[in-house]
Amino acid sequence: MDFIEYIKLISSDYTLRTITLGTAVLGGVTGMLGSFAVLRKQSLLGDAISHAALPGIAIAFLITGSKDTNVLLIGALISGLIGTFWIRGITSKTHLKSDTALGLILSVFFGFGMLLLTFIQKMPNANQAGLDKYLFGQAATLVESDVWLMTIVTGLCLFVLLLFWKEFKILLFDKDYALTLGFNTKFIDILITSFIVLAIVLGLQTVGVVLMSAMLLAPAAAARQWTNSLGLMVFIAAIFGASAGVFGTAISATQNNLSTGPVIVLVASVFVFFSFIFSPSRGLLFKQIRLIKNRNALELQKTLAFMYHIVEDHDDISHPHAIKILNNFQGFSRKGLRELEDKNYVKVAGDMWSLTSTGVAAATNLYNQNQKDD
């Protein structure tokens, strides 16, 4: 299937339309909530929660014997919330830092989940096959009810964000100030963390336990490069996440033997890579351009400062001796000399160059300005 055929099939093919809408909604909500995890320096939170959800899926199957998606996701949600509160308990009751607690819960819960999955696979029950899809996701299993559930959660998330926007913002940047204002910071923190857990659990079916953290963090990390505004960052992250879902699904659908979840994560990673390089304010490319400009400006100032001292010691700037001293100066490049010539600070005759009256004035002004700054 080529890309044109894919576009035509979206409106007519139920499965393709459902998967595209589901991944777009999932990318949007994880992008929004991932912004708070990134800004709170809890990048491992998504990884820990997604891995902590795995034993919940296995236990839900062992209790009910059913592979109904809603039942398994409820188990994943309970397990994820337990893991989250254990992380909070470890950091508040012990001297361990949050990254240690996150790594501990991640490894313990994931190990326990893999143990349960191995146990289930060896059970004499033909219904146990397919639970391993939650490790890497299987977007093709999405149905319309799953999309509606994601949409409802996204709408609820938007409502809560708008309702508690001021509280979230203050807690994010100055927790102590939020306490002095009388805000219940514990409740606000639990609220945003619970929504992050819910969004991660919803994405397990599509992206899987192993890759879900990238779906949470990649859009937010990319959006952070483009703005310093929290509101704009949340919006851009949602756009990046939804776009990664749509484009990842399109690439997976138009190519053979490509899993949708990993492709979505790779597309999100491309957005991160692009943002890291081409962002006007933080991008590596523009940083390098600014560095070169600053270096050239410094070289120009250094040359002008040297010119001033030549002028100070020689009344006649056109004297051969003065010109010789200027040309022996090695603190400039040919490109810098051309820039000085363009500004009419120097004039070049063959291999020799000399200072103009405009250059003398500019050098004097620069020297006087440096004297004032000192």
Short mmCIF file of C-alpha atoms in Angstrom, two decimals, residues 113-308:
data_model
loop_
_atom_site.label_atom_id
_atom_site.label_comp_id
_atom_site.label_asym_id
_atom_site.label_seq_id
_atom_site.Cartn_x
_atom_site.Cartn_y
_atom_site.Cartn_z
CA GLY A 113 5.46 -9.04 35.90
CA MET A 114 7.77 -11.11 33.69
CA LEU A 115 7.70 -13.89 36.29
CA LEU A 116 3.89 -13.90 36.25
CA LEU A 117 3.80 -13.89 32.44
CA THR A 118 6.14 -16.88 32.34
CA PHE A 119 3.93 -18.67 34.86
CA ILE A 120 0.81 -17.90 32.81
CA GLN A 121 2.37 -19.13 29.58
CA LYS A 122 3.00 -22.53 31.19
CA MET A 123 -0.57 -22.87 32.45
CA PRO A 124 -2.74 -25.53 30.73
CA ASN A 125 -5.09 -22.84 29.48
CA ALA A 126 -5.51 -22.06 25.79
CA ASN A 127 -6.76 -18.56 26.67
CA GLN A 128 -3.42 -17.30 27.99
CA ALA A 129 -1.81 -16.62 24.60
CA GLY A 130 -1.36 -12.99 23.55
CA LEU A 131 -0.65 -11.30 26.87
CA ASP A 132 2.91 -10.61 25.73
CA LYS A 133 1.52 -8.04 23.26
CA TYR A 134 1.50 -5.59 26.16
CA LEU A 135 5.30 -5.65 26.20
CA PHE A 136 5.70 -3.99 22.81
CA GLY A 137 2.11 -3.08 21.97
CA GLN A 138 -0.20 -4.12 19.16
CA ALA A 139 -2.07 -1.16 17.72
CA ALA A 140 -4.05 -3.41 15.35
CA THR A 141 -6.12 -4.60 18.35
CA LEU A 142 -7.58 -1.13 18.92
CA VAL A 143 -11.36 -0.92 18.53
CA GLU A 144 -13.74 2.01 18.49
CA SER A 145 -14.52 1.71 22.20
CA ASP A 146 -10.80 2.08 22.97
CA VAL A 147 -10.66 5.30 20.95
CA TRP A 148 -13.72 6.66 22.74
CA LEU A 149 -12.12 5.83 26.09
CA MET A 150 -8.92 7.66 25.08
CA THR A 151 -10.98 10.62 23.89
CA ILE A 152 -12.93 10.80 27.16
CA VAL A 153 -9.74 10.65 29.19
CA THR A 154 -8.18 13.35 27.00
CA GLY A 155 -11.23 15.59 27.45
CA LEU A 156 -11.17 15.01 31.21
CA CYS A 157 -7.45 15.77 31.26
CA LEU A 158 -8.01 19.05 29.40
CA PHE A 159 -10.80 20.01 31.80
CA VAL A 160 -8.63 19.34 34.87
CA LEU A 161 -5.65 21.17 33.35
CA LEU A 162 -7.76 24.25 32.68
CA LEU A 163 -9.45 24.05 36.08
CA PHE A 164 -6.19 23.74 38.05
CA TRP A 165 -3.86 25.51 35.61
CA LYS A 166 -2.71 28.14 38.08
CA GLU A 167 -2.07 25.54 40.78
CA PHE A 168 -0.17 23.24 38.43
CA LYS A 169 1.96 26.11 37.19
CA ILE A 170 2.88 27.40 40.65
CA LEU A 171 3.60 23.90 41.96
CA LEU A 172 5.76 23.18 38.93
CA PHE A 173 8.05 26.20 39.30
CA ASP A 174 7.90 27.09 43.02
CA LYS A 175 6.45 24.52 45.41
CA ASP A 176 7.35 26.54 48.51
CA TYR A 177 5.50 29.58 47.18
CA ALA A 178 2.46 27.38 46.47
CA LEU A 179 2.53 26.26 50.11
CA THR A 180 2.65 29.85 51.37
CA LEU A 181 -0.43 30.63 49.26
CA GLY A 182 -2.31 27.84 51.00
CA PHE A 183 -2.54 25.42 48.07
CA ASN A 184 -2.86 21.73 48.84
CA THR A 185 0.30 20.77 46.99
CA LYS A 186 0.01 17.08 47.91
CA PHE A 187 -3.43 16.83 46.32
CA ILE A 188 -2.30 18.70 43.18
CA ASP A 189 0.79 16.50 42.87
CA ILE A 190 -1.26 13.31 43.24
CA LEU A 191 -3.80 14.59 40.72
CA ILE A 192 -1.31 15.26 37.92
CA THR A 193 0.58 12.03 38.67
CA SER A 194 -2.66 10.02 38.54
CA PHE A 195 -3.48 11.43 35.12
CA ILE A 196 0.03 10.54 33.92
CA VAL A 197 -0.52 6.96 35.16
CA LEU A 198 -3.90 6.82 33.40
CA ALA A 199 -2.45 8.06 30.10
CA ILE A 200 0.39 5.53 30.29
CA VAL A 201 -2.01 2.66 30.98
CA LEU A 202 -4.14 3.66 27.99
CA GLY A 203 -1.07 3.51 25.77
CA LEU A 204 0.10 0.05 26.82
CA GLN A 205 -2.14 -1.66 24.28
CA THR A 206 -0.78 0.51 21.45
CA VAL A 207 2.89 1.13 22.28
CA GLY A 208 3.61 -1.40 25.02
CA VAL A 209 5.35 -1.40 28.39
CA VAL A 210 8.88 -1.10 27.03
CA LEU A 211 8.34 1.90 24.71
CA MET A 212 5.59 3.81 26.52
CA SER A 213 7.99 6.12 28.36
CA ALA A 214 9.33 7.41 25.02
CA MET A 215 5.78 8.25 23.95
CA LEU A 216 5.40 10.28 27.14
CA LEU A 217 8.73 12.11 27.03
CA ALA A 218 9.72 12.54 23.38
CA PRO A 219 6.99 15.05 22.35
CA ALA A 220 7.55 17.07 25.52
CA ALA A 221 11.34 17.08 25.08
CA ALA A 222 10.90 18.28 21.49
CA ALA A 223 8.40 20.99 22.49
CA ARG A 224 10.72 22.28 25.23
CA GLN A 225 13.23 23.34 22.59
CA TRP A 226 10.79 25.75 20.94
CA THR A 227 9.38 27.81 23.81
CA ASN A 228 9.74 29.01 27.40
CA SER A 229 5.97 29.28 27.91
CA LEU A 230 4.30 26.40 29.76
CA GLY A 231 1.00 26.76 27.93
CA LEU A 232 2.64 26.85 24.52
CA MET A 233 4.89 23.93 25.43
CA VAL A 234 1.90 21.78 26.41
CA PHE A 235 0.15 22.69 23.14
CA ILE A 236 3.21 21.99 20.97
CA ALA A 237 3.87 18.70 22.78
CA ALA A 238 0.29 17.61 22.11
CA ILE A 239 0.71 18.49 18.41
CA PHE A 240 4.02 16.61 18.21
CA GLY A 241 2.53 13.58 19.98
CA ALA A 242 -0.56 13.46 17.78
CA SER A 243 1.54 13.94 14.64
CA ALA A 244 3.88 11.12 15.69
CA GLY A 245 0.85 8.86 16.12
CA VAL A 246 -0.61 9.72 12.71
CA PHE A 247 2.68 9.57 10.76
CA GLY A 248 3.84 6.45 12.59
CA THR A 249 0.59 4.69 11.77
CA ALA A 250 0.83 5.81 8.14
CA ILE A 251 4.38 4.51 7.77
CA SER A 252 3.49 1.23 9.45
CA ALA A 253 0.40 0.78 7.27
CA THR A 254 2.16 1.55 3.99
CA GLN A 255 5.10 -0.78 4.67
CA ASN A 256 5.16 -4.50 5.30
CA ASN A 257 6.18 -6.10 8.59
CA LEU A 258 6.52 -2.85 10.57
CA SER A 259 4.99 -2.72 14.07
CA THR A 260 3.01 0.45 14.67
CA GLY A 261 4.20 1.17 18.22
CA PRO A 262 7.95 1.19 17.54
CA VAL A 263 7.44 3.23 14.36
CA ILE A 264 5.46 5.86 16.30
CA VAL A 265 8.27 6.11 18.85
CA LEU A 266 10.84 6.47 16.05
CA VAL A 267 8.80 9.27 14.44
CA ALA A 268 8.59 11.03 17.82
CA SER A 269 12.37 10.64 18.09
CA VAL A 270 12.76 12.32 14.70
CA PHE A 271 10.79 15.31 16.06
CA VAL A 272 13.18 15.44 19.04
CA PHE A 273 16.24 15.23 16.76
CA PHE A 274 14.87 17.95 14.47
CA SER A 275 14.05 20.21 17.43
CA PHE A 276 17.47 19.74 19.00
CA ILE A 277 19.11 20.92 15.78
CA PHE A 278 16.78 23.49 14.23
CA SER A 279 15.07 25.19 17.17
CA PRO A 280 15.79 28.95 16.82
CA SER A 281 16.40 29.54 20.54
CA ARG A 282 18.03 26.28 21.70
CA GLY A 283 18.88 24.39 18.52
CA LEU A 284 22.46 23.31 17.99
CA LEU A 285 22.55 24.81 14.50
CA PHE A 286 21.49 28.29 15.61
CA LYS A 287 23.71 28.09 18.67
CA GLN A 288 26.65 27.46 16.38
CA ILE A 289 25.60 30.35 14.12
CA ARG A 290 25.38 32.67 17.13
CA LEU A 291 28.76 31.45 18.35
CA ILE A 292 30.35 32.24 14.98
CA LYS A 293 28.70 35.69 14.91
CA ASN A 294 29.90 36.46 18.42
CA ARG A 295 33.38 35.27 17.56
CA ASN A 296 33.45 37.49 14.46
CA ALA A 297 32.17 40.45 16.46
CA LEU A 298 34.85 39.87 19.10
CA GLU A 299 37.50 39.65 16.40
CA LEU A 300 36.25 42.91 14.91
CA GLN A 301 36.38 44.64 18.30
CA LYS A 302 39.86 43.26 18.95
CA THR A 303 41.06 44.61 15.61
CA LEU A 304 39.48 48.01 16.23
CA ALA A 305 41.06 48.17 19.69
CA PHE A 306 44.47 47.47 18.15
CA MET A 307 43.78 50.14 15.54
CA TYR A 308 43.12 52.69 18.26
#
